[in-house]
Amino acid sequence: EIVMTQSPATLSVSPGERATVHCRASQSVGSNLAWYQQKPGQAPRLLIYGASTRATGIPARFSGGGSGTEFTLTISSLQSEDFAVYYCQHYNNWPPWTFGQGTKVEIK
Amino acid sequence: EVQLVESGGGLVQPGGSLRLSCSASGFPFTDAWMSWVRQAPGKGLEWVGRILSKGGGETTAYGAPVKGRFTISRDDSTNTLHLQMNSLEIEDTALYHCTWEAVAGVSVHWGQGTLVTVST
């Protein structure tokens, strides 16, 4: 099973600043990497798939990068609605898929 | 509009069974690959399993913690996904989400979830 490790666990950022979340896979997953956002009491929402393709309706301030084992999610200028928990997930080859443990982006 | 509505959650004793359902609408369910993802209270997301469409042989796959205990099935005549959970353990306590893999392997659309509590 591929292990996904996110860092940091918590990221404290001021509104308007840039935030970067890291995700590392224990072995190569190619570009088969997705990012999700989850707010309290809500279901997760897909942000990015294919490592860098934004899902429908996702603002351009969200961008994904990387391939192989190292990935990043960048929010260029944090808005109040972006404070949430972010998860990466690989879907390489055949299941089982695995998620990272999550990164909480909080207001500094 | 895509809608996924889970039901069937509740309180069950360890060793018991429960069957979850997910009613789907707003997309071609017959061709859809579907997954279950769970989230224990205050914890992160955990992939449970998936089922391909009939055209994909209704092939299933499961995460290690539930393999051999959980079974995913589908009823295309009613656009319903099922999760049969047997030999439930306290660690299975979680909110169970039904998802549509509109992109293979990617949970593009999510239901709000149904809560399963395994406790004495």
Short mmCIF file of C-alpha atoms in Angstrom, two decimals:
data_model
loop_
_atom_site.label_atom_id
_atom_site.label_comp_id
_atom_site.label_asym_id
_atom_site.label_seq_id
_atom_site.Cartn_x
_atom_site.Cartn_y
_atom_site.Cartn_z
CA GLU A 1 0.00 0.00 0.00
CA ILE A 2 1.28 3.46 -0.92
CA VAL A 3 1.61 5.81 2.05
CA MET A 4 0.83 9.48 1.51
CA THR A 5 2.48 11.94 3.90
CA GLN A 6 1.40 15.57 4.08
CA SER A 7 3.27 18.48 5.60
CA PRO A 8 2.85 20.54 7.59
CA ALA A 9 0.03 19.23 9.78
CA THR A 10 -1.11 22.81 10.41
CA LEU A 11 -0.34 25.92 8.40
CA SER A 12 -1.02 29.36 9.89
CA VAL A 13 -1.44 31.98 7.20
CA SER A 14 -2.77 35.54 7.05
CA PRO A 15 -5.52 36.39 4.54
CA GLY A 16 -3.99 37.47 1.24
CA GLU A 17 -0.83 35.47 1.79
CA ARG A 18 0.35 32.44 -0.16
CA ALA A 19 -0.03 28.95 1.28
CA THR A 20 1.71 25.78 0.13
CA VAL A 21 0.84 22.26 1.25
CA HIS A 22 3.17 19.35 0.52
CA CYS A 23 2.33 15.72 -0.16
CA ARG A 24 4.83 12.91 -0.52
CA ALA A 25 4.12 9.38 -1.79
CA SER A 26 6.07 6.37 -0.55
CA GLN A 27 6.52 5.30 -4.18
CA SER A 28 5.85 6.91 -7.53
CA VAL A 29 2.22 7.59 -8.39
CA GLY A 30 2.96 9.39 -11.65
CA SER A 31 0.51 12.26 -11.95
CA ASN A 32 -2.36 10.29 -10.39
CA LEU A 33 -2.80 12.66 -7.48
CA ALA A 34 -5.87 14.58 -6.32
CA TRP A 35 -6.42 17.32 -3.75
CA TYR A 36 -9.59 17.85 -1.73
CA GLN A 37 -10.79 20.63 0.54
CA GLN A 38 -12.98 19.96 3.56
CA LYS A 39 -14.72 22.53 5.73
CA PRO A 40 -16.27 21.69 9.12
CA GLY A 41 -19.54 19.80 8.81
CA GLN A 42 -19.23 19.48 5.03
CA ALA A 43 -18.32 16.72 2.63
CA PRO A 44 -14.93 17.04 0.94
CA ARG A 45 -14.75 18.94 -2.35
CA LEU A 46 -12.44 18.04 -5.21
CA LEU A 47 -9.97 20.80 -6.05
CA ILE A 48 -7.31 19.27 -8.27
CA TYR A 49 -6.81 15.99 -10.13
CA GLY A 50 -4.09 14.72 -12.41
CA ALA A 51 -1.74 16.58 -10.04
CA SER A 52 -2.41 19.94 -11.71
CA THR A 53 -5.86 20.05 -13.36
CA ARG A 54 -8.38 22.19 -11.54
CA ALA A 55 -11.82 20.67 -11.09
CA THR A 56 -14.89 22.44 -12.47
CA GLY A 57 -15.59 25.72 -10.71
CA ILE A 58 -12.35 25.86 -8.72
CA PRO A 59 -10.79 29.34 -8.64
CA ALA A 60 -7.49 29.94 -10.39
CA ARG A 61 -5.80 30.83 -7.10
CA PHE A 62 -5.62 27.07 -6.44
CA SER A 63 -2.84 25.30 -8.29
CA GLY A 64 -1.25 21.88 -8.06
CA GLY A 65 2.20 20.73 -9.05
CA GLY A 66 4.61 17.85 -8.94
CA SER A 67 4.82 14.28 -10.18
CA GLY A 68 6.23 10.97 -9.08
CA THR A 69 6.53 11.20 -5.30
CA GLU A 70 6.51 14.95 -4.52
CA PHE A 71 3.45 17.17 -4.91
CA THR A 72 2.31 20.62 -3.85
CA LEU A 73 -0.97 22.46 -3.52
CA THR A 74 -0.59 26.23 -3.61
CA ILE A 75 -3.20 28.83 -2.79
CA SER A 76 -1.83 32.05 -4.22
CA SER A 77 -3.75 34.55 -2.08
CA LEU A 78 -5.77 33.10 0.76
CA GLN A 79 -9.39 34.16 1.02
CA SER A 80 -11.49 33.76 4.16
CA GLU A 81 -13.36 30.83 2.61
CA ASP A 82 -10.10 28.92 2.02
CA PHE A 83 -9.44 28.20 5.66
CA ALA A 84 -10.12 24.47 5.81
CA VAL A 85 -8.46 21.05 5.89
CA TYR A 86 -6.77 19.83 2.70
CA TYR A 87 -6.14 16.21 1.74
CA CYS A 88 -4.11 14.63 -1.02
CA GLN A 89 -5.06 11.23 -2.45
CA HIS A 90 -3.29 8.98 -4.92
CA TYR A 91 -5.17 6.88 -7.47
CA ASN A 92 -2.30 5.29 -9.26
CA ASN A 93 -2.68 2.00 -11.09
CA TRP A 94 -5.15 -0.18 -9.15
CA PRO A 95 -6.64 0.31 -5.66
CA PRO A 96 -6.31 0.60 -2.76
CA TRP A 97 -6.19 4.36 -2.97
CA THR A 98 -4.85 6.21 0.04
CA PHE A 99 -5.22 9.70 1.45
CA GLY A 100 -2.74 11.88 3.26
CA GLN A 101 -3.50 12.64 6.90
CA GLY A 102 -4.65 16.18 6.11
CA THR A 103 -3.29 19.70 6.51
CA LYS A 104 -5.28 22.29 8.39
CA VAL A 105 -4.91 25.80 7.00
CA GLU A 106 -5.83 28.23 9.75
CA ILE A 107 -5.96 31.97 10.17
CA LYS A 108 -2.77 33.47 11.56
CA GLU B 1 -27.62 18.27 -10.67
CA VAL B 2 -25.66 15.36 -9.28
CA GLN B 3 -27.11 14.04 -6.01
CA LEU B 4 -25.81 11.27 -3.80
CA VAL B 5 -27.85 10.52 -0.70
CA GLU B 6 -26.65 7.93 1.78
CA SER B 7 -28.85 6.09 4.26
CA GLY B 8 -28.81 3.11 6.58
CA GLY B 9 -26.39 4.28 9.24
CA GLY B 10 -27.01 3.79 12.93
CA LEU B 11 -25.81 2.21 16.14
CA VAL B 12 -24.68 -1.42 16.01
CA GLN B 13 -22.85 -3.68 18.43
CA PRO B 14 -19.39 -5.05 17.71
CA GLY B 15 -19.66 -8.15 15.54
CA GLY B 16 -22.92 -6.96 14.04
CA SER B 17 -23.90 -6.10 10.49
CA LEU B 18 -25.28 -3.08 8.71
CA ARG B 19 -26.19 -2.30 5.12
CA LEU B 20 -25.70 1.19 3.78
CA SER B 21 -27.36 2.52 0.65
CA CYS B 22 -26.63 5.45 -1.62
CA SER B 23 -29.34 6.79 -3.90
CA ALA B 24 -27.85 8.44 -7.00
CA SER B 25 -29.39 10.89 -9.46
CA GLY B 26 -28.41 13.51 -12.02
CA PHE B 27 -25.84 11.43 -13.89
CA PRO B 28 -25.66 8.14 -15.85
CA PHE B 29 -25.39 5.78 -12.88
CA THR B 30 -25.31 2.67 -15.08
CA ASP B 31 -21.94 3.75 -16.49
CA ALA B 32 -20.56 5.17 -13.25
CA TRP B 33 -17.70 3.86 -11.17
CA MET B 34 -18.57 4.39 -7.53
CA SER B 35 -16.63 4.45 -4.26
CA TRP B 36 -17.13 4.59 -0.52
CA VAL B 37 -14.91 6.80 1.64
CA ARG B 38 -15.20 7.02 5.41
CA GLN B 39 -14.13 9.47 8.09
CA ALA B 40 -13.87 8.56 11.76
CA PRO B 41 -14.91 11.33 14.16
CA GLY B 42 -12.21 14.01 14.23
CA LYS B 43 -9.98 12.01 11.88
CA GLY B 44 -8.95 12.05 8.23
CA LEU B 45 -10.37 10.43 5.13
CA GLU B 46 -10.04 6.70 4.50
CA TRP B 47 -10.81 4.99 1.21
CA VAL B 48 -13.09 1.98 1.76
CA GLY B 49 -13.65 0.49 -1.66
CA ARG B 50 -15.06 0.84 -5.14
CA ILE B 51 -17.15 -0.89 -7.77
CA LEU B 52 -16.91 -0.53 -11.51
CA SER B 53 -19.88 -0.39 -13.84
CA LYS B 54 -21.55 -3.44 -15.34
CA GLY B 55 -19.45 -2.80 -18.42
CA GLY B 56 -16.40 -3.09 -16.18
CA GLY B 57 -17.65 -6.39 -14.85
CA GLU B 58 -18.81 -4.77 -11.60
CA THR B 59 -15.28 -5.40 -10.42
CA THR B 60 -14.72 -4.46 -6.80
CA ALA B 61 -11.70 -3.48 -4.72
CA TYR B 62 -11.35 -2.83 -0.99
CA GLY B 63 -9.01 -1.24 1.49
CA ALA B 64 -7.08 -3.60 3.75
CA PRO B 65 -8.99 -2.75 6.98
CA VAL B 66 -12.34 -3.85 5.49
CA LYS B 67 -11.35 -6.54 2.99
CA GLY B 68 -13.23 -9.75 3.66
CA ARG B 69 -15.80 -8.01 5.88
CA PHE B 70 -17.36 -5.38 3.60
CA THR B 71 -19.04 -5.94 0.23
CA ILE B 72 -19.97 -3.27 -2.31
CA SER B 73 -22.79 -3.93 -4.76
CA ARG B 74 -25.01 -1.92 -7.06
CA ASP B 75 -28.56 -2.01 -8.39
CA ASP B 76 -28.64 -0.20 -11.70
CA SER B 77 -32.43 -0.62 -11.94
CA THR B 78 -32.85 1.73 -8.97
CA ASN B 79 -29.64 3.77 -9.26
CA THR B 80 -28.55 2.56 -5.84
CA LEU B 81 -25.14 1.69 -4.43
CA HIS B 82 -24.86 -0.58 -1.39
CA LEU B 83 -22.25 -1.28 1.25
CA GLN B 84 -22.80 -4.46 3.24
CA MET B 85 -20.75 -4.34 6.43
CA ASN B 86 -20.28 -7.52 8.47
CA SER B 87 -18.22 -8.34 11.56
CA LEU B 88 -18.22 -4.68 12.50
CA GLU B 89 -15.50 -3.40 14.81
CA ILE B 90 -15.36 -0.31 17.01
CA GLU B 91 -12.78 1.08 14.59
CA ASP B 92 -15.42 1.07 11.83
CA THR B 93 -17.22 3.94 13.56
CA ALA B 94 -17.26 6.72 10.97
CA LEU B 95 -19.24 8.89 8.60
CA TYR B 96 -19.54 6.91 5.37
CA HIS B 97 -19.59 8.87 2.11
CA CYS B 98 -20.71 7.58 -1.26
CA THR B 99 -18.75 9.12 -4.14
CA TRP B 100 -18.91 9.13 -7.94
CA GLU B 101 -15.59 8.66 -9.72
CA ALA B 102 -16.44 10.90 -12.65
CA VAL B 103 -12.71 10.71 -13.33
CA ALA B 104 -11.41 7.18 -12.75
CA GLY B 105 -10.04 6.94 -9.23
CA VAL B 106 -11.08 10.48 -8.32
CA SER B 107 -14.06 11.16 -6.06
CA VAL B 108 -15.44 14.10 -8.02
CA HIS B 109 -18.88 14.12 -6.38
CA TRP B 110 -19.64 13.28 -2.75
CA GLY B 111 -22.71 12.58 -0.70
CA GLN B 112 -23.08 14.12 2.75
CA GLY B 113 -22.59 10.77 4.43
CA THR B 114 -24.35 8.48 6.87
CA LEU B 115 -23.01 7.88 10.37
CA VAL B 116 -22.19 4.38 11.59
CA THR B 117 -21.48 3.92 15.28
CA VAL B 118 -20.15 0.59 16.52
CA SER B 119 -20.43 0.41 20.29
CA THR B 120 -21.59 -1.72 23.18
#
